[in-house]
Coordinates of C-alpha atoms in Angstrom, one line a residue:
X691 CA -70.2 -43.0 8.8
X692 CA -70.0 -43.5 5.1
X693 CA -66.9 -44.1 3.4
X694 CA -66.0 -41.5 0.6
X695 CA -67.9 -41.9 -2.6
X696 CA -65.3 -41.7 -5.9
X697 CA -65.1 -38.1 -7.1
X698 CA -66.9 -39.2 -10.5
X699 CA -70.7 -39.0 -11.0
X700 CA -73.4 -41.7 -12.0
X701 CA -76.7 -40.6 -13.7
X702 CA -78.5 -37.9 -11.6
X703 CA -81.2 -39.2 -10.1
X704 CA -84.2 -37.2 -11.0
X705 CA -86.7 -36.5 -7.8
X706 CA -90.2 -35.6 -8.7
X707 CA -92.0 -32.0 -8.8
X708 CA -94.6 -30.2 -9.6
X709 CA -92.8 -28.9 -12.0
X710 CA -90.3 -32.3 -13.0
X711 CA -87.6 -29.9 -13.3
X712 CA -84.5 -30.8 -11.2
X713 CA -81.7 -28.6 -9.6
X714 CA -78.1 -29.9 -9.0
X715 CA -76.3 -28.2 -6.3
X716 CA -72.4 -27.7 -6.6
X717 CA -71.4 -27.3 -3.1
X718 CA -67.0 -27.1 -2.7
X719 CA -66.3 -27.2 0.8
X720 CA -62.8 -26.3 2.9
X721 CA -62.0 -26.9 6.3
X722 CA -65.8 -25.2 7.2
X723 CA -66.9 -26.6 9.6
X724 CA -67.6 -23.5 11.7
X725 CA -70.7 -22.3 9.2
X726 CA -71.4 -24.8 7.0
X727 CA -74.3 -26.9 9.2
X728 CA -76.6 -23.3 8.6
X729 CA -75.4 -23.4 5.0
X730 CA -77.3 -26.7 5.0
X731 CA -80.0 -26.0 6.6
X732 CA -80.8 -23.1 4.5
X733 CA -80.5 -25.7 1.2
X734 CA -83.4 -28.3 3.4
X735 CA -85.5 -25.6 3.6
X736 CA -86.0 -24.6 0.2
X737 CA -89.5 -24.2 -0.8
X738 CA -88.3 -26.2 -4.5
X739 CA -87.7 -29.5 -3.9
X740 CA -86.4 -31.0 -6.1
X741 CA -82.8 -30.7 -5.8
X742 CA -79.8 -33.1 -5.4
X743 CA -76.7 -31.9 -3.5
X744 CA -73.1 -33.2 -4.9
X745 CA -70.4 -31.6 -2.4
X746 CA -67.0 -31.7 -3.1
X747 CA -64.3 -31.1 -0.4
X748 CA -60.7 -30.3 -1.1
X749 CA -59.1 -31.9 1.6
X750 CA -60.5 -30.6 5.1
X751 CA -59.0 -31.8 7.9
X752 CA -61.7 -30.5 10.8
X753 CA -64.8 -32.3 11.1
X754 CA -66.8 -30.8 7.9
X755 CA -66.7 -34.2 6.0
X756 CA -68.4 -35.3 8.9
X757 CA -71.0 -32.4 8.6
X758 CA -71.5 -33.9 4.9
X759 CA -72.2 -37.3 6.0
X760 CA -74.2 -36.5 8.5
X761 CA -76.0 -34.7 6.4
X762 CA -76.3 -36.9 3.7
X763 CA -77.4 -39.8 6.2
X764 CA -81.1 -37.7 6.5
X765 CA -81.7 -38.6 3.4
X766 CA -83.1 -41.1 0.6
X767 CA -79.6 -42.8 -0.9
X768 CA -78.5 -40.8 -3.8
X769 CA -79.8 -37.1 -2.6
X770 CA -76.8 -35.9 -1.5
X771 CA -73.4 -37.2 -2.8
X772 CA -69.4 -36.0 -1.6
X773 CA -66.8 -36.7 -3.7
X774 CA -63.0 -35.3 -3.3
X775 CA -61.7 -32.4 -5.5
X776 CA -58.8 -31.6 -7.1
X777 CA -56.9 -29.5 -4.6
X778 CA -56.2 -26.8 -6.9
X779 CA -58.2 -23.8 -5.0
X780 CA -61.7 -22.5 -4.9
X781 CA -62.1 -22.3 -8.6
X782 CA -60.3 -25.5 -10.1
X783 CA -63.0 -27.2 -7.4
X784 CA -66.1 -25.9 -8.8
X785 CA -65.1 -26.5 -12.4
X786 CA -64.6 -29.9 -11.4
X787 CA -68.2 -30.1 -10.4
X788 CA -69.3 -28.4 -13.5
X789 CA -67.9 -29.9 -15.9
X790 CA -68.0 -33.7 -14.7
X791 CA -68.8 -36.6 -16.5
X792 CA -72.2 -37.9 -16.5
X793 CA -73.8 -34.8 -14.6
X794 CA -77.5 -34.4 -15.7
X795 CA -79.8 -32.1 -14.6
X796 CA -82.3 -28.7 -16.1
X797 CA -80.6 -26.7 -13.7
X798 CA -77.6 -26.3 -11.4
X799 CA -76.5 -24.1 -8.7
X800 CA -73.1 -23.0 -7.3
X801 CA -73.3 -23.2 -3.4
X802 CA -70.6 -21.8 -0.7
X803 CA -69.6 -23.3 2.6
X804 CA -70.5 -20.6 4.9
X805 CA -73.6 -18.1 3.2
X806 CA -77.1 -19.1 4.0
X807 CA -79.5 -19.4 0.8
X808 CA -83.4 -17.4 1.4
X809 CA -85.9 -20.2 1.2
X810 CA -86.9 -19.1 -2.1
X811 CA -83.5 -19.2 -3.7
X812 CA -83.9 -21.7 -6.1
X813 CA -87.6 -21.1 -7.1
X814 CA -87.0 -17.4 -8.0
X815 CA -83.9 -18.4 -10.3
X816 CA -85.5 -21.5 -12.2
X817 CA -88.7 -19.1 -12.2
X818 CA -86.5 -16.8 -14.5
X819 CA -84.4 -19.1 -15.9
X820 CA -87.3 -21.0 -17.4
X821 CA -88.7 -18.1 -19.9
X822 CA -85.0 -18.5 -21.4
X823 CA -85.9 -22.0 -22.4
X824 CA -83.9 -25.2 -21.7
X825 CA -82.0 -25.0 -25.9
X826 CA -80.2 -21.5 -25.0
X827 CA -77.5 -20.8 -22.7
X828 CA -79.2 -19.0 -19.1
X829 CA -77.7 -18.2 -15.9
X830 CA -79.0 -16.0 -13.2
X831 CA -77.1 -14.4 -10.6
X832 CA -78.3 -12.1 -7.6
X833 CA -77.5 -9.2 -5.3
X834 CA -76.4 -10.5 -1.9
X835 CA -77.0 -9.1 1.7
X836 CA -73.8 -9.1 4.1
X837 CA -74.3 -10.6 7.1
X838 CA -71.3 -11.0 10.0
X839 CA -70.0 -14.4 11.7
X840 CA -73.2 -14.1 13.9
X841 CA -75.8 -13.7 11.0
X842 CA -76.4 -10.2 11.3
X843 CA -77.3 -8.0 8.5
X844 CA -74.2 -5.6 8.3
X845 CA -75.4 -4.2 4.4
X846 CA -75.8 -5.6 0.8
X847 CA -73.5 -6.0 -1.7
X848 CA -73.4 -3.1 -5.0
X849 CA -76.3 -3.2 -7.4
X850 CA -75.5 -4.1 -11.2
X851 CA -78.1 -1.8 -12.9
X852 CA -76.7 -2.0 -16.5
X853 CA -77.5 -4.7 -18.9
X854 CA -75.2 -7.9 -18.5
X855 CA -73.4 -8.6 -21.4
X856 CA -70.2 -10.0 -23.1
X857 CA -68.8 -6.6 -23.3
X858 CA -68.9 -6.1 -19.8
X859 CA -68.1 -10.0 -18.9
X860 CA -65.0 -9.3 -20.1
X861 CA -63.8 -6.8 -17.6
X862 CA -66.2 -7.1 -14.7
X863 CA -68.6 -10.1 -13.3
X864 CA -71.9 -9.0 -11.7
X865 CA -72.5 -11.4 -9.4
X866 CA -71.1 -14.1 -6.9
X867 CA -71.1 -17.4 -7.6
X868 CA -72.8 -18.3 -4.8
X869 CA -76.1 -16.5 -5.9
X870 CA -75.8 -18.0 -9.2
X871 CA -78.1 -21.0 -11.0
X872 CA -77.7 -21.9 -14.4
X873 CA -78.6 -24.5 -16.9
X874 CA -77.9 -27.3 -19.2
X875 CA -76.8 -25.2 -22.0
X876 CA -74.7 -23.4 -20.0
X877 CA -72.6 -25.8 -18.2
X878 CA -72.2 -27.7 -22.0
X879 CA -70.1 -24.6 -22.1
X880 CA -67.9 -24.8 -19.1
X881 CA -67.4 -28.3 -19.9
X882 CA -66.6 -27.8 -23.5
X883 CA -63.9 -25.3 -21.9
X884 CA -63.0 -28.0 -19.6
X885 CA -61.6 -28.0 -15.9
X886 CA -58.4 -28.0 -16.3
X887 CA -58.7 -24.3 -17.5
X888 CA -56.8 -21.4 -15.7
X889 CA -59.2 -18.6 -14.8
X890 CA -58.9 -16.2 -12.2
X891 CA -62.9 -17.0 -10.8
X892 CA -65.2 -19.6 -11.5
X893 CA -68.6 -17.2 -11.3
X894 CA -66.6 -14.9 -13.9
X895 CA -65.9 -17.5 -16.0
X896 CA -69.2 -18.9 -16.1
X897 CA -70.6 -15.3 -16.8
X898 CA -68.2 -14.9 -19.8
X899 CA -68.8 -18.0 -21.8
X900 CA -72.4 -17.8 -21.1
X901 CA -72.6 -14.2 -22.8
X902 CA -69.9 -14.8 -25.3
X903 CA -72.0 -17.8 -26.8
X904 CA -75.2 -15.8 -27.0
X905 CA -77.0 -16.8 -23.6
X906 CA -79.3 -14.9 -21.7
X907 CA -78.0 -13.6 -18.1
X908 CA -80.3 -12.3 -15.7
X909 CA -79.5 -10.0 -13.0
X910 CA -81.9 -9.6 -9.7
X911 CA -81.7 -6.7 -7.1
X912 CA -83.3 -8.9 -5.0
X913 CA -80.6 -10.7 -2.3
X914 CA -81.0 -14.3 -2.6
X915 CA -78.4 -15.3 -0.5
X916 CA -76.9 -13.6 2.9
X917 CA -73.3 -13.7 2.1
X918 CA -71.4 -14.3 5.4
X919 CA -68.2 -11.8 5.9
X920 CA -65.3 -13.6 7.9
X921 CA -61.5 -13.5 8.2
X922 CA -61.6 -16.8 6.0
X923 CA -63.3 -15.2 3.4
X924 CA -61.7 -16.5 -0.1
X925 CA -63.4 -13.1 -2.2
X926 CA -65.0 -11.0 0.7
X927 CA -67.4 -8.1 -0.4
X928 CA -66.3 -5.5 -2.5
X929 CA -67.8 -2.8 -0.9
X930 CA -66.7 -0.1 1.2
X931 CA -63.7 2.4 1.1
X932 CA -61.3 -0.6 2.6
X933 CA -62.2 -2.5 -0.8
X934 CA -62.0 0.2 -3.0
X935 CA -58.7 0.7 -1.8
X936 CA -58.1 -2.8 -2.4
X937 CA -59.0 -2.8 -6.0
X938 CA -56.6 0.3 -6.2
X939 CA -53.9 -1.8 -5.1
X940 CA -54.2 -4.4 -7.1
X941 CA -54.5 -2.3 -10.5
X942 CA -51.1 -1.1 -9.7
X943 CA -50.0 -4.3 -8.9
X944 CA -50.8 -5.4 -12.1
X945 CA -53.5 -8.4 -11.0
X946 CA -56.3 -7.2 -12.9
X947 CA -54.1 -7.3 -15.9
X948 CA -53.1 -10.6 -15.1
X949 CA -56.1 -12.2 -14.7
X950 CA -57.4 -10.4 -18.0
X951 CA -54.6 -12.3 -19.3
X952 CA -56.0 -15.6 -18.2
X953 CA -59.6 -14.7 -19.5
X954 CA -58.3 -14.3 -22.7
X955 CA -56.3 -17.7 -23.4
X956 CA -59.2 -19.3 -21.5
X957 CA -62.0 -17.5 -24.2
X958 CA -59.8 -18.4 -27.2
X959 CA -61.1 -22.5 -26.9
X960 CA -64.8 -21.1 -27.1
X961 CA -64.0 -18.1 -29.0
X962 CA -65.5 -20.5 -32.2
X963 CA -68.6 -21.0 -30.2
X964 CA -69.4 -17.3 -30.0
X965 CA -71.6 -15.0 -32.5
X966 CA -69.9 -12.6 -34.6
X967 CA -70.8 -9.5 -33.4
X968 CA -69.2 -11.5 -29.8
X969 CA -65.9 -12.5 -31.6
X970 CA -65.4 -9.2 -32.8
X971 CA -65.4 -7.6 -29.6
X972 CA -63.2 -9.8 -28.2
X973 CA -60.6 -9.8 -31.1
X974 CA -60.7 -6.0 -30.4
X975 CA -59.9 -6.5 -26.8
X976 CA -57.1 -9.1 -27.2
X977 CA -55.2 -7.0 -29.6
X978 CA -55.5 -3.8 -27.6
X979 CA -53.8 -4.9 -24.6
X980 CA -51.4 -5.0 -26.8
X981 CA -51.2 -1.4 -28.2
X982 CA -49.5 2.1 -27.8
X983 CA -52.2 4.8 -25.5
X984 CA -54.3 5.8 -28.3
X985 CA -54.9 3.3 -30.4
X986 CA -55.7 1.1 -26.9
X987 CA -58.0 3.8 -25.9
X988 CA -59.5 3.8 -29.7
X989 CA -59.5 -0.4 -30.0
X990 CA -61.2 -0.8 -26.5
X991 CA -63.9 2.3 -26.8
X992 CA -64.6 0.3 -30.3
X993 CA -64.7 -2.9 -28.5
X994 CA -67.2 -0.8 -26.3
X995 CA -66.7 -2.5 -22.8
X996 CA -68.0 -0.7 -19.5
X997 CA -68.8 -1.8 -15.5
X998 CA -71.6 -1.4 -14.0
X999 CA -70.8 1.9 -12.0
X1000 CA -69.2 5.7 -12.5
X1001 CA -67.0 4.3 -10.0
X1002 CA -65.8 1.2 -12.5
X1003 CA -65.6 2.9 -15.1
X1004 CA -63.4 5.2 -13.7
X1005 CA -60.9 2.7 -12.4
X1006 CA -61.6 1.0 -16.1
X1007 CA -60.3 4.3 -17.8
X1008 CA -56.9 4.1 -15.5
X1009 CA -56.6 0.3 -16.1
X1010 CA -56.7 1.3 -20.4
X1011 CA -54.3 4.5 -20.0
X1012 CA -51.8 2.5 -17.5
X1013 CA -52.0 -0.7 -19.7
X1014 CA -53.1 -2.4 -17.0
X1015 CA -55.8 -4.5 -18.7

């Protein structure tokens, strides 16, 4: 086996295409062993090519780094790369994929241990992704189906019918991050940002500096990726009475308000980046977490934010009249 390669990046070797458009995969791996050989699989047998794994693994200790090297092994040097993160959680590891030094590509896509990527995956996105152009900001994101430890189809995740955009970013993401692909522009943003940020969710994040800074998001119904459901699931799907309940609990708790609290200290470095119709929605929001009932409830109906359900918006309406946003 392979010793470990540095956890910094050379140039990306580009692989040729039909298309000469190249993919970067940003894989963050942790103690996965059990699922991650499928997850694999599922990336060899995409029908676009031209993709380069990196994998970055925060300090397994069962045999997935041995899954890794194995895997890269069945391929020409440079394809597939694993390099050690940060140790910092789930988040602080894909950020220190994004944003690293050096990283070239058109395209790149966040990628989970233990889910298992349709074949067409990675052509459907850059198939969107390219009408946006390569000069703006673009990420695409995805429904998901749910599947259970043995790969069975157990239900899909929520739709996200309502147009993606900053004013929803801000209090709601529409899709996981391991449905999403997204391109140069994009991740110029995260790394502007840079990894040392604290957020409460790397596909969030990624969803609110793209639309804050003008960039096109794309939402498909379709399910691009079977999402596995499993005791070690970091997120889990948010479907279901069980989660609702969930997200109940943690309004109380005051979480969502924390982590709106992180969102907005992390925004303020790109807050110069965004348009001005963008910055003032967001100056709206940051001073009415801040206010007595009505002029919150004023400030944030200005600010116009919403989710993507009756449901959401519901539970958004509590968060504003509790203060707990």
């Amino acid at each position: 086996m392979g010793g470990d390669i540095k956890p910094h990046f050379g140039t990306v070797a580009r692989f040729p295409s039909a298309s000469g458009l190249s993919v970067t995969i940003l894989l963050c791996t942790f103690n996965g062993e059990l699922f991650l050989a499928q997850q694999l699989a599922s990336l060899e047998r995409q029908t676009f090519k031209n993709w380069k794994l990196v994998a970055s693994d925060d300090g397994s200790s069962d045999q997935t780094k041995s899954i890794l090297q194995a895997f890269r092994r069945s391929f020409e040097p440079g394809k597939v790369q694993i390099v050690d993160g940060p140790r910092r959680g789930a988040a602080a590891n894909f950020l220190s994929l994004a944003c690293a030094k050096n990283l070239v590509s058109d395209y790149y896509a966040f990628c989970d241990q233990d889910d298992v990527w349709e074949a067409d995956k990675l052509a459907r996105a850059i198939d969107v992704l390219e009408q946006a152009g390569l000069d703006v900001p673009a990420l695409y994101g995805s429904r998901t189906s749910l599947i259970d430890e043995e790969g069975k189809t157990i239900g899909f995740s929520p739709l996200s019918p309502k147009t993606p955009a900053f004013r929803s970013a801000l209090v709601q993401s529409i899709a996981g991050g391991n449905t999403m692909v997204f391109n140069q522009r994009a991740r110029e943003l995260l790394a502007f940002c840079g990894a040392d940020i604290a957020i409460p969710s790397h596909d969030w994040w990624l969803y609110q500096v793209t639309s804050a800074c003008g960039g096109q998001v794309h939402y498909d119904a379709y399910p691009s990726v079977r999402y596995r459901q499993h005791a070690q699931n970091v997120i889990g799907s948010n479907m279901g009475f069980a989660a609702n309940m969930r997200r109940l609990r943690m309004l109380r708790q005051g979480r969502f308000r924390h982590w709106s609290g992180l969102n907005v200290a992390a925004l303020t470095r790109i807050r110069p980046r965004m348009n001005a119709d963008n910055q003032h929605i967001f100056d709206l929001f940051c001073r009415a977490r801040h206010r007595p009932l009505l002029q919150r409830a004023a400030m944030f109906a200005e600010a116009g934010v919403y989710r993507q359900t009756l449901l959401g918006n519901l539970g958004l309406a509590a968060a504003v009249v509790l203060n707990k946003i």
